[in-house]
Short mmCIF file of C-alpha atoms and ligand atoms in Angstrom, two decimals:
data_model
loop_
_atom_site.label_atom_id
_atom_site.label_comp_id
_atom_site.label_asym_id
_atom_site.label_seq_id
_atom_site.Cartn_x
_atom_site.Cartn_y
_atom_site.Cartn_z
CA UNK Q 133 94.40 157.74 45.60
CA UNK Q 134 90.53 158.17 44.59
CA UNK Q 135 88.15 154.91 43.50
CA UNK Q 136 89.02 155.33 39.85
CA UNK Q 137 92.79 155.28 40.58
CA UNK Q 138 92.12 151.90 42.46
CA UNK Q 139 89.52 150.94 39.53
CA UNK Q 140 92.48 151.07 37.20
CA UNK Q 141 95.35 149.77 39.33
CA UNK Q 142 92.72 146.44 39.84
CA UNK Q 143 92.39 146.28 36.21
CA UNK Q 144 96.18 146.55 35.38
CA UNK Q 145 96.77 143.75 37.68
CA UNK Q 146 93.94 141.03 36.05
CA UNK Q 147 95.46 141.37 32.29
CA UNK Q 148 94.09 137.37 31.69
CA UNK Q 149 90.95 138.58 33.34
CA UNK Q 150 90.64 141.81 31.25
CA UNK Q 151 91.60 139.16 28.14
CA UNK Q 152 88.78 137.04 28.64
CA UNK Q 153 86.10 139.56 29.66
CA UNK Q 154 87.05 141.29 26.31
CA UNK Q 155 85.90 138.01 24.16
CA UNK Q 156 83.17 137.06 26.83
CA UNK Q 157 80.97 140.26 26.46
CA UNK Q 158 81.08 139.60 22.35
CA UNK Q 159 79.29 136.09 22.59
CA UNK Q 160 77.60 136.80 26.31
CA UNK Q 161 75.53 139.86 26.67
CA UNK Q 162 77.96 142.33 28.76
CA UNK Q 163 79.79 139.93 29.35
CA UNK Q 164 78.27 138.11 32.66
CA UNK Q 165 75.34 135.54 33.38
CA UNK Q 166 73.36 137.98 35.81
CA UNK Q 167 73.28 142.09 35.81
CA UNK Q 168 74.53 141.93 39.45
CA UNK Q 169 77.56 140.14 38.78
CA UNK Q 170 79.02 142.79 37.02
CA UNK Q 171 81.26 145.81 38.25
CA UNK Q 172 84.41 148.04 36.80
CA UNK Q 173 85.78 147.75 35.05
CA UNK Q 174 85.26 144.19 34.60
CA UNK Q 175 84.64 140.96 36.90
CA UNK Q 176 87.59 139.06 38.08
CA UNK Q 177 87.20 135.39 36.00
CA UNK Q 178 87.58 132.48 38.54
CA UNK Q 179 89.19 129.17 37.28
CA UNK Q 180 89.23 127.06 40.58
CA UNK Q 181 87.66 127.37 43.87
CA UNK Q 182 88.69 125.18 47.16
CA UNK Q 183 87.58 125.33 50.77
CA UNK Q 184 87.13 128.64 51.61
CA UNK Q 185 88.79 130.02 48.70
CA UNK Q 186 88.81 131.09 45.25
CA UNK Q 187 91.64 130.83 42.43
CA UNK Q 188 91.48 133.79 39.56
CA UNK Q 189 92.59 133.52 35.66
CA UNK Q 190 95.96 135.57 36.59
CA UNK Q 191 96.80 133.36 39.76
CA UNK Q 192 95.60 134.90 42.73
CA UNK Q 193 93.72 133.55 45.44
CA UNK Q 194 90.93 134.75 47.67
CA UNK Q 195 89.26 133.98 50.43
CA UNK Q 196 85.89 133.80 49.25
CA UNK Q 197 82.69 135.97 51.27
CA UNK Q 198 80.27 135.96 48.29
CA UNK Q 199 80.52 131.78 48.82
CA UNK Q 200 78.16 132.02 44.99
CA UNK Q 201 75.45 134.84 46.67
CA UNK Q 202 75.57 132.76 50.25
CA UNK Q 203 74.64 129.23 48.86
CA UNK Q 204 77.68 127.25 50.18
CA UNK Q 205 77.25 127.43 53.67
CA UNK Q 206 79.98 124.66 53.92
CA UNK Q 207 82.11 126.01 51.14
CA UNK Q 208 84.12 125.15 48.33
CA UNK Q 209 83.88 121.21 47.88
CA UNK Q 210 83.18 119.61 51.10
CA UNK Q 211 83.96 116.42 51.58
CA UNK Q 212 80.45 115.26 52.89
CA UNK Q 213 78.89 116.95 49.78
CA UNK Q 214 81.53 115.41 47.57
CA UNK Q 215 80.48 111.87 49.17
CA UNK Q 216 77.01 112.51 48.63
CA UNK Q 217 77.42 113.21 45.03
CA UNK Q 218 79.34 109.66 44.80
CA UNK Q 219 76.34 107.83 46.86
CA UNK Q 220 74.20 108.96 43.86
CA UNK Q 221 76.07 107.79 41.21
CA UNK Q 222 76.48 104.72 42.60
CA UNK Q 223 73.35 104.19 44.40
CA UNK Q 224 70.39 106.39 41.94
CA UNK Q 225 72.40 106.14 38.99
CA UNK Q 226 71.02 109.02 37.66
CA UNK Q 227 70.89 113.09 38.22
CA UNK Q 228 66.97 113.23 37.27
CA UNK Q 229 64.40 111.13 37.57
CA UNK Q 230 61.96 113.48 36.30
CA UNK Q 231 59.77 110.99 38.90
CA UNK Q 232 59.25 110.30 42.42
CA UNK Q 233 61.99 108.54 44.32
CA UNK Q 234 62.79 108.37 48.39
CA UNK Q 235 65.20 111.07 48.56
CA UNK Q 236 62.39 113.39 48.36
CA UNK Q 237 60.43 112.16 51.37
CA UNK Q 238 63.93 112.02 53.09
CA UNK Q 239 64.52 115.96 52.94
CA UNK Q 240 60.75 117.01 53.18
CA UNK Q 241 60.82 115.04 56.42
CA UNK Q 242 63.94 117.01 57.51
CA UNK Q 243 62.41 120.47 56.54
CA UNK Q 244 59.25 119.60 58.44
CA UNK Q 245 61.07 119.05 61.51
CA UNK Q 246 63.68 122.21 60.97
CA UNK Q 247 61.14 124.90 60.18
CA UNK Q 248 57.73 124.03 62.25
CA UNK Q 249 55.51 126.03 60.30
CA UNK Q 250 56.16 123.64 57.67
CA UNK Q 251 53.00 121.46 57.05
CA UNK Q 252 53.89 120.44 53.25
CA UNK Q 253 56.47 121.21 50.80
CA UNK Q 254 56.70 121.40 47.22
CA UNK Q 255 60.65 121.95 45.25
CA UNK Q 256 61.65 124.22 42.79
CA UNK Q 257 64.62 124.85 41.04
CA UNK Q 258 65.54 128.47 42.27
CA UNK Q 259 64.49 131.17 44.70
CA UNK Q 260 62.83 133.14 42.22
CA UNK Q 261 60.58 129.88 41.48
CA UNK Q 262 59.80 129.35 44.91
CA UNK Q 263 58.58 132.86 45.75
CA UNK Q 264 56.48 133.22 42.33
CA UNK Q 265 54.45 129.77 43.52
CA UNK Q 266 53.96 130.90 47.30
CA UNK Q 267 52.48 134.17 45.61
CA UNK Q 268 50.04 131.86 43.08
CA UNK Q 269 48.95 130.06 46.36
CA UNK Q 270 48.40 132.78 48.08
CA UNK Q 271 46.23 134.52 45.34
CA UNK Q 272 44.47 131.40 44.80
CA UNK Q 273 43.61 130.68 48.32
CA UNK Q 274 42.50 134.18 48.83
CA UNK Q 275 40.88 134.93 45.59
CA UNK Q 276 42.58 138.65 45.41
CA UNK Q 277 45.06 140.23 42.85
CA UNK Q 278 47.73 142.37 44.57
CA UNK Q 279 50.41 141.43 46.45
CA UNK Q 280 52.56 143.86 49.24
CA UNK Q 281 56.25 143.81 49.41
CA UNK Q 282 58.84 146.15 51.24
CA UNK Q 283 61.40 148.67 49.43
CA UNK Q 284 65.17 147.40 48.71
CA UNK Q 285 64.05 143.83 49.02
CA UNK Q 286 64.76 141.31 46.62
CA UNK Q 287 62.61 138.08 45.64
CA UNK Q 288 64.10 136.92 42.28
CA UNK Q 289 63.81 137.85 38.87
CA UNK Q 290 60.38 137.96 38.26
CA UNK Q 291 57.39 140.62 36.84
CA UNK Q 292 55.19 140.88 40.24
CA UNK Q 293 58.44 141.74 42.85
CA UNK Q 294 60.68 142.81 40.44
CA UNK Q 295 59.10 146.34 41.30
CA UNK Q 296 61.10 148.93 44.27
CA UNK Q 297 63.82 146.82 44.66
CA UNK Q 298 66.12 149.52 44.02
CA UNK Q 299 64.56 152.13 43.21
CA UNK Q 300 65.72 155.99 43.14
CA UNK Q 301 65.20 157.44 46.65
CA UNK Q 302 64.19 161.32 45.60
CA UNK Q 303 61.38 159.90 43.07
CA UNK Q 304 59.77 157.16 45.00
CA UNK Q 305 57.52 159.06 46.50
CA UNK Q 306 56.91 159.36 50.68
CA UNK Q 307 58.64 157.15 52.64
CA UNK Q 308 55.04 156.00 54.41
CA UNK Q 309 53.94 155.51 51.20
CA UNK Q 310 56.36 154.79 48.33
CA UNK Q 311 55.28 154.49 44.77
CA UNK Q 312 55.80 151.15 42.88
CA UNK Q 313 59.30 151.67 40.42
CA UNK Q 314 59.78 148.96 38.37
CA UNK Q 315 63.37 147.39 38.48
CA UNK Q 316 63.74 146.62 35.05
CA UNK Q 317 62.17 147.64 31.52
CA UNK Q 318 59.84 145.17 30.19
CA UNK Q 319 58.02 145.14 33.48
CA UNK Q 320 54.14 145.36 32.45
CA UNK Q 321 52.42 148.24 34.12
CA UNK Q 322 49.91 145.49 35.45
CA UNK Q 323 52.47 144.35 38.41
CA UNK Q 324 53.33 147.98 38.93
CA UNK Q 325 49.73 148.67 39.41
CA UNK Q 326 49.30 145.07 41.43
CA UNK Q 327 52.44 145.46 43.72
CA UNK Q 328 52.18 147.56 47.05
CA UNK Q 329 55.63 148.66 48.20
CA UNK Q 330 55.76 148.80 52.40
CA UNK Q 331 58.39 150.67 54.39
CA UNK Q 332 60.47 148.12 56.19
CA UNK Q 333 60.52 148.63 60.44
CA UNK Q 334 57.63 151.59 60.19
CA UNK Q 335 54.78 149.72 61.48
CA UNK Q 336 52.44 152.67 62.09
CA UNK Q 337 53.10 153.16 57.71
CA UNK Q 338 52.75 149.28 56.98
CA UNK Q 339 49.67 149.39 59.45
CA UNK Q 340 48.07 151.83 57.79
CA UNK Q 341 48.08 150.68 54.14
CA UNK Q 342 47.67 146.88 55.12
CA UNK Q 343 44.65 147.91 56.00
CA UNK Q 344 43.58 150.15 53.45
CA UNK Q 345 44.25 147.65 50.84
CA UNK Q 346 42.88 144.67 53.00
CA UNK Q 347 40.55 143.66 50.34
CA UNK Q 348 42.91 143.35 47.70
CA UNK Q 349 46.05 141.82 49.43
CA UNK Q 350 46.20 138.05 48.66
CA UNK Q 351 49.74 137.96 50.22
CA UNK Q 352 52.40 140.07 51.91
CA UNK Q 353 55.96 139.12 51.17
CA UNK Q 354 59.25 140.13 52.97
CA UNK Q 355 62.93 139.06 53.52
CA UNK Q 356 62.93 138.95 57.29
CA UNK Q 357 66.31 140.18 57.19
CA UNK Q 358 66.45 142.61 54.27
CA UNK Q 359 69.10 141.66 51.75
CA UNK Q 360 69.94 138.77 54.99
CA UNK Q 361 71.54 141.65 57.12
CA UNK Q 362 69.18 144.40 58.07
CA UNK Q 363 67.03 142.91 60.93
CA UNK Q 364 63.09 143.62 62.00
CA UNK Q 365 62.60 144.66 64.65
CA UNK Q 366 61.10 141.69 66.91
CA UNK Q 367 57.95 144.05 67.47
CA UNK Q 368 57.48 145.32 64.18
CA UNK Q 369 57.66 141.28 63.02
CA UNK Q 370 54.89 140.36 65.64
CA UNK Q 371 52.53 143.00 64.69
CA UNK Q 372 52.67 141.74 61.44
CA UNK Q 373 51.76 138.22 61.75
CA UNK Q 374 48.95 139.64 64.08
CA UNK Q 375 47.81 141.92 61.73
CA UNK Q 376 47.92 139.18 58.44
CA UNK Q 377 45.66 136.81 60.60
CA UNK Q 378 43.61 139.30 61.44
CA UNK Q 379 42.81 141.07 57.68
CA UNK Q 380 43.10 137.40 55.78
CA UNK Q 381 46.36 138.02 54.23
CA UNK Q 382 48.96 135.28 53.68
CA UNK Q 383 52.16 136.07 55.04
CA UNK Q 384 55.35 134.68 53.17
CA UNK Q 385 58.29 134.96 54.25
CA UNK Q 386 61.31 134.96 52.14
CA UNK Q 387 64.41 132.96 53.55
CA UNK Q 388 66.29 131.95 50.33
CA UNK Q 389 68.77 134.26 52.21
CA UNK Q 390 68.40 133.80 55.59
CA UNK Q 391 67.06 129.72 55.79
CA UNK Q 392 69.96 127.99 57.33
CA UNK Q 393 72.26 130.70 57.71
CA UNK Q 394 70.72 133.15 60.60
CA UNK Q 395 69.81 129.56 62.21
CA UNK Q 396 69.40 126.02 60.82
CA UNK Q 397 65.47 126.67 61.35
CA UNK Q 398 65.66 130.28 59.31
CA UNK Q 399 64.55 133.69 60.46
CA UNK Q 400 61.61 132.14 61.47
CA UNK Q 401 63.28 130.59 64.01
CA UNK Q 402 65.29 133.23 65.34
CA UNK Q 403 61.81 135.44 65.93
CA UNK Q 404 59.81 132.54 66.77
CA UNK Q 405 57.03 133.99 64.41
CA UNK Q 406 55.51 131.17 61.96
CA UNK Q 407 54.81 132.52 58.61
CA UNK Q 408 51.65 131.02 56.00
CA UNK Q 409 54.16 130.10 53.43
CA UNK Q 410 58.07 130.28 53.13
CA UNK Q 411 60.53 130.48 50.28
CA UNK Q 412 63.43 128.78 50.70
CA UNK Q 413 66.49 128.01 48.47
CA UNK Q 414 70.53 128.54 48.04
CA UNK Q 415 71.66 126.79 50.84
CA UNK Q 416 68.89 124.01 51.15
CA UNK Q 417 70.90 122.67 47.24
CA UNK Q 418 74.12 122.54 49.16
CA UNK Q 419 75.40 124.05 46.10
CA UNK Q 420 73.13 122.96 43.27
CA UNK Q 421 70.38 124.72 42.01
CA UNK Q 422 67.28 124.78 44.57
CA UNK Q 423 64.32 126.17 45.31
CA UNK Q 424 61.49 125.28 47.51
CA UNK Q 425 57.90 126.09 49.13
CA UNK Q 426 57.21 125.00 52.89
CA UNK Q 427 53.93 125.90 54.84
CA UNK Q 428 50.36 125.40 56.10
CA UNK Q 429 48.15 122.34 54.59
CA UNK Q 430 45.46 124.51 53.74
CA UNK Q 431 47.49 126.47 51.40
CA UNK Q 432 50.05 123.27 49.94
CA UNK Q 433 46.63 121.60 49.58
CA UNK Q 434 45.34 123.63 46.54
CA UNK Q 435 48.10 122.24 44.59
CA UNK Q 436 47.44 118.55 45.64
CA UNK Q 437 46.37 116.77 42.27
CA UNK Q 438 44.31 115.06 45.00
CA UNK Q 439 42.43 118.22 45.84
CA UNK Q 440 39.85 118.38 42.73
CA UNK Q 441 39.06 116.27 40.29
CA UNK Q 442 38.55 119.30 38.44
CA UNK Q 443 41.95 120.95 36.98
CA UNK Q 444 40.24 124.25 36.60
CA UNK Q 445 40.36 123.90 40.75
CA UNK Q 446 43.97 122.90 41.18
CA UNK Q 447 46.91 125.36 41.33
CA UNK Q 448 49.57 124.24 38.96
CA UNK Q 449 52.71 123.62 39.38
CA UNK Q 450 55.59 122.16 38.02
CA UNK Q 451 59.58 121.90 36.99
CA UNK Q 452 61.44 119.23 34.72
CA UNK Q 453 64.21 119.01 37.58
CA UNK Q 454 62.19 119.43 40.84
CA UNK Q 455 63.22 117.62 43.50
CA UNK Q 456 66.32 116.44 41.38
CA UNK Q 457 68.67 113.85 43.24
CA UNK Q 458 72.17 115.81 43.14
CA UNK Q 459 70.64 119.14 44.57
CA UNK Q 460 68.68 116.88 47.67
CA UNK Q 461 71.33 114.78 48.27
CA UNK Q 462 74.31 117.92 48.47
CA UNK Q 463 71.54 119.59 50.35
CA UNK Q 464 71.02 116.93 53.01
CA UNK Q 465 74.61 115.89 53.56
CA UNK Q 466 74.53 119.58 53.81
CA UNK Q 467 71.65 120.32 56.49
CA UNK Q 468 73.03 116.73 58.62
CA UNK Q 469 76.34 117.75 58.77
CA UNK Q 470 75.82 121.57 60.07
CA UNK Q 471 72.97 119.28 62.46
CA UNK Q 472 75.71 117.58 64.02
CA UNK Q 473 76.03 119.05 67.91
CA UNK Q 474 78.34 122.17 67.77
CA UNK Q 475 79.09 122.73 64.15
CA UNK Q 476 76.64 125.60 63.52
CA UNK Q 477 77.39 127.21 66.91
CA UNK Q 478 80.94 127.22 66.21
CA UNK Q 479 80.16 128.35 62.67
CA UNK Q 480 78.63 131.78 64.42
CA UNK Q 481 81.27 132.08 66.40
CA UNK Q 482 83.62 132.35 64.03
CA UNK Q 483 81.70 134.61 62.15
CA UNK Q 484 81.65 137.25 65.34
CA UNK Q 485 85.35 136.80 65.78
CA UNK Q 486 86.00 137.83 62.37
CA UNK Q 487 83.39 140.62 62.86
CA UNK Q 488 85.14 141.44 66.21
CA UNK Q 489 88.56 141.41 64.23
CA UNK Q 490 87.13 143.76 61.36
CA UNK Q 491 85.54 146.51 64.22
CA UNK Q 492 89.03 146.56 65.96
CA UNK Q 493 90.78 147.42 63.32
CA UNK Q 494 88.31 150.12 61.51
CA UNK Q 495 88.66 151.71 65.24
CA UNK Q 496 92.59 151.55 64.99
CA UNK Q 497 92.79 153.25 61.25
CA UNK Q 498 89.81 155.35 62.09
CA UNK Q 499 87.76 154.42 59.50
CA UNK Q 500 84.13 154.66 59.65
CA UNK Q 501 82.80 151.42 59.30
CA UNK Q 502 80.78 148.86 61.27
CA UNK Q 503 79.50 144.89 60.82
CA UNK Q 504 75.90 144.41 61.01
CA UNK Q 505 74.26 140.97 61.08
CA UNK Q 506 72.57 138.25 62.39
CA UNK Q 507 74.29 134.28 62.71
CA UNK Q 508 76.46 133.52 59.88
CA UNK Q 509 75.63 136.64 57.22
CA UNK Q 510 76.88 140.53 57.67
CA UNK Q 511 77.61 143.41 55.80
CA UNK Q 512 79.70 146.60 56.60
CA UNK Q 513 78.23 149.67 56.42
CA UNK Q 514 80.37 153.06 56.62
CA UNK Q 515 78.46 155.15 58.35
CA UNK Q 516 77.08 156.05 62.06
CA UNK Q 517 73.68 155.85 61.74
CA UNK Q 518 71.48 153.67 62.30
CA UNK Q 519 69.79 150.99 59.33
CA UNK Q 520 66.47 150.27 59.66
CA UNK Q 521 65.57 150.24 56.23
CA UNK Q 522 66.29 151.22 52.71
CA UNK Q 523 66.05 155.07 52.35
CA UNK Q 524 68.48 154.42 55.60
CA UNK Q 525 70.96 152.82 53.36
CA UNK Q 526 71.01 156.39 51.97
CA UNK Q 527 73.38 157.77 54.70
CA UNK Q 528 75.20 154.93 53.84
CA UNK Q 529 78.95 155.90 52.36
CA UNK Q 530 79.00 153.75 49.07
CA UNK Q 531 81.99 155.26 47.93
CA UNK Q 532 83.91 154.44 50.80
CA UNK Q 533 82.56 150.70 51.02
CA UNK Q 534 83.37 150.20 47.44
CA UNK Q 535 87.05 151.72 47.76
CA UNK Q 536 87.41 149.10 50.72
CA UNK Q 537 85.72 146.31 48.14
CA UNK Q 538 88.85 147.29 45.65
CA UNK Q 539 91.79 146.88 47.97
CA UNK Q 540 90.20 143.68 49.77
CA UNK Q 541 90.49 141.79 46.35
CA UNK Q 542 93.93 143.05 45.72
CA UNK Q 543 94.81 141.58 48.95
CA UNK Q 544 93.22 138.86 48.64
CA UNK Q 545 89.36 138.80 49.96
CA UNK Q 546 86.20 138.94 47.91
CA UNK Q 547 83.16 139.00 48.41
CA UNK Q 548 82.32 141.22 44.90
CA UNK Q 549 81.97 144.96 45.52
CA UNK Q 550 79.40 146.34 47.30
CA UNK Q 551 77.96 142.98 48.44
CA UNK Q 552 77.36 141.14 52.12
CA UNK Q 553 79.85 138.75 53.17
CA UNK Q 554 78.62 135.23 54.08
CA UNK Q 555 80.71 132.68 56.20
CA UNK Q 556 81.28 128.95 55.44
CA UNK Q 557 82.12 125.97 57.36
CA UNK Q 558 85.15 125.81 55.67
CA UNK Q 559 86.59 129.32 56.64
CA UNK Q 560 88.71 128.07 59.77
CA UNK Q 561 91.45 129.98 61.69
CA UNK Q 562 93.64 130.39 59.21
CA UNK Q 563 91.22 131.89 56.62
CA UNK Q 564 90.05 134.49 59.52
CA UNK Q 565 93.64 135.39 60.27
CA UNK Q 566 94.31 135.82 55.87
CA UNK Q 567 91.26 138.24 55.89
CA UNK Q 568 92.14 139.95 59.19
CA UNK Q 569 95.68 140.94 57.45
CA UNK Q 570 94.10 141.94 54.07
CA UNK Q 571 91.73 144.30 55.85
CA UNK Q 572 94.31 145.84 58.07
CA UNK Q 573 96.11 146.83 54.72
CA UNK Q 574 93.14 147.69 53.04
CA UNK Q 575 92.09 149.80 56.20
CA UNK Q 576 95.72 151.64 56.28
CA UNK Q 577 95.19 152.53 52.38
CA UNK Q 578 91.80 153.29 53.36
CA UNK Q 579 92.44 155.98 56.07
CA UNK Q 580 94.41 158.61 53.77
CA UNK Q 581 91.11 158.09 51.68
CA UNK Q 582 88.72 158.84 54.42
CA UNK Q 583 90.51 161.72 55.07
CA UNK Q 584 90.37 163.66 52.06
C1 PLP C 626 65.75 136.77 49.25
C2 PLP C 626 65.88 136.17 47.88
N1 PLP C 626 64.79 135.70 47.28
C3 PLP C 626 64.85 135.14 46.07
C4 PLP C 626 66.04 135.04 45.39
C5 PLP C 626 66.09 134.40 44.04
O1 PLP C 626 66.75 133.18 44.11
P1 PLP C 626 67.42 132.54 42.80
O2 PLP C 626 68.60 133.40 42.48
O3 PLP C 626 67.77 131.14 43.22
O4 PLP C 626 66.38 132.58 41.75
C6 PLP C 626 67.21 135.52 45.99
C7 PLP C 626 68.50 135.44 45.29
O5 PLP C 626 69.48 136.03 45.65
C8 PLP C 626 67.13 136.10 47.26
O6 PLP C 626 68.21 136.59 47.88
#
């Protein structure tokens, strides 16, 4: 048995999943609403979701790790998110006022107590919104052009970090030093040439070209986690804000990932480091499209319509369904429920006790992998050595993970190949105990594969 055998055994078992994806990718282009959501030799087509699990065209269920890319951090339906989503109806009337109403001042006033860097807050619809306004109020504050981000991380769709997110290891240049790669075509060569690409957890590297560039840098932006999984190093994080004060660059972190899922208060919390300006989305919509900006008055201000009478002085921004009343209220029945004393501690521990599950049994099918992760997000890695970064991911065993990825859908986990697995309130004992079985099937399979 080799990937492509398993490839084709997963398609033969999905024909009303194969049947759709064969009219879908006439009408949408390749068939799927985002590159990423595609894999081979087509993507399993979802009819129903519950809980902690997911229902497929040809009748099989899942128990669902991708929880749509880590946004619902209490699952499938909740019933406080369900109740919220009545409250509105009944009480607003309305999903968008296009306008100022209370609900707004209710979550900002949450978020400013959650995440203490937080001075001010403005919402956006997605991640990708958020982190492209934190970088405008950055490079307006500052006056400067470029902006520094790390390889392998991700910050949304956009032309300025859509650059070395996954770029080809052997022509990217030194690892102290990697070249910008553009992600995409279309990608003008102005970002390429406006985009500094840092190598995550080398500080002597980041140091060095921080300060270099010093002049230029409006802003440096990172996932604190990359991808919500690979951790800084508390050091390397500490020199960093040290060093941003000290050159006048705004530091931005980006928690779409990690805000509310490595703690309630973020990565920020979990290194105690305050960041200028944070990004922040998925979770904070408690499963309805969300984005938002959260940090220091000085930088919020330049937005304020109160800050200049001038407009030629005021950063713009703005979004038809910003601060919309179904994403803030899911997202604050949300954020009070996991509040509540012991829900988000028991939500960890659940997550390490499937964790602890999943190393026991790689150890007893000797297969090569490991679970790496902070709070409620990990990934598993085959291999021994030790991630840092993303040329490590290169002594990563893709093939292996991906083989694994196969046989956990046919037995009835997903999280979609090659991606992290994120846990929800809603995956209780029984849920761990379903994925538990599935992997120590997938891991027997798995052996004979290691092996050859
Ligand atoms: C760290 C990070 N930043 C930004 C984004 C973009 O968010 P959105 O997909 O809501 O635009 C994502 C999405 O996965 C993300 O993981």
């Amino acid at each position: 048995m080799n990937l492509s055998t398993l490839q084709q055994q997963f398609g033969a078992k999905r024909p009303q999943s194969a049947a759709f994806f064969q009219q879908a990718k006439d009408v949408i282009a390749g068939g799927v609403n985002g590159n990423l959501r595609f894999y081979h030799p087509f993507p399993i087509t979802f009819d129903k979701a519950k809980d902690a699990w997911l229902y497929d065209l040809d009748g099989q269920a899942y128990v669902d790790y991708l929880l749509s890319y880590g946004a619902l951090l209490l699952g499938h339906g909740h019933p406080v998110v369900q109740k919220a989503l009545q409250n509105v109806w009944e009480n607003q009337g309305t999903t968008s006022f296009g306008a100022t109403h209370p609900m707004e001042l209710e979550m900002a006033k949450e978020l400013v107590e959650l995440y203490p860097s937080f001075d001010e807050i403005r919402f956006t619809n997605s991640g990708l919104e958020a982190t492209l306004f934190a970088m405008r109020l950055a490079m307006a504050y500052t006056g400067k052009t470029h902006l520094a981000k790390f390889e392998g991380h991700y910050h949304g769709a956009h032309d300025h970090v859509l650059v070395s997110v996954n770029p080809k290891i052997d022509t990217s240049g030194e690892h102290t030093a990697p070249d910008s790669v553009a992600d995409s075509l279309g990608i003008p060569d102005y970002y390429l040439q406006h985009t500094i690409v840092l190598p995550f957890n080398d500080w002597d590297a980041c140091e060095k070209i921080l300060t270099e560039k010093k002049d230029q840098l409006a802003a440096v932006i990172l996932e604190p986690m990359q991808s919500g999984y690979i951790a800084a190093d508390i050091e390397f994080m500490s020199s960093l804000r040290e060093l941003c004060t000290t050159l006048g660059i705004i530091l931005i972190f980006d928690e779409v990932k990690t805000g509310f899922r490595i703690t309630l208060g973020g990565a920020q919390e979990y290194y105690g480091v305050q960041p200028d300006l944070t990004a922040l989305g998925k979770v904070l919509g408690g499963g309805f499209p969300i984005g938002l900006v959260g940090g220091k008055k000085h930088l919020l201000e330049n937005c304020s319509p109160l800050h200049s009478q001038k407009k030629e002085d005021v950063v713009f921004h703005s979004g038809t369904f910003n601060g919309n009343p179904i994403s803030l209220a899911a997202g604050l029945a949300t954020i009070r429920y996991l509040k509540e004393p012991g829900k988000f501690d028991s939500l960890v521990q659940r997550t390490h006790k499937l964790r602890d599950g999943i190393e026991a049994l790689a150890q007893q099918y000797s297969v090569p992998m490991t679970t790496v992760g902070v709070g409620t997000i990990f990934n598993i890695l085959a291999t021994e050595a030790e991630i840092r970064n993303y040329r490590d991911l290169g002594k990563n065993r893709n093939d292996l993970r991906l083989a694994l990825d196969y046989l956990l859908m046919d037995n009835g986990v997903y999280s979609k190949p090659l991606n992290r697995f994120s846990m929800s309130d809603s995956h209780g004992p029984a849920e761990i105990k379903a994925t538990l079985e599935a992997f120590e099937k997938s891991f027997a399979a798995l052996g004979q594969l290691v092996t050859v």
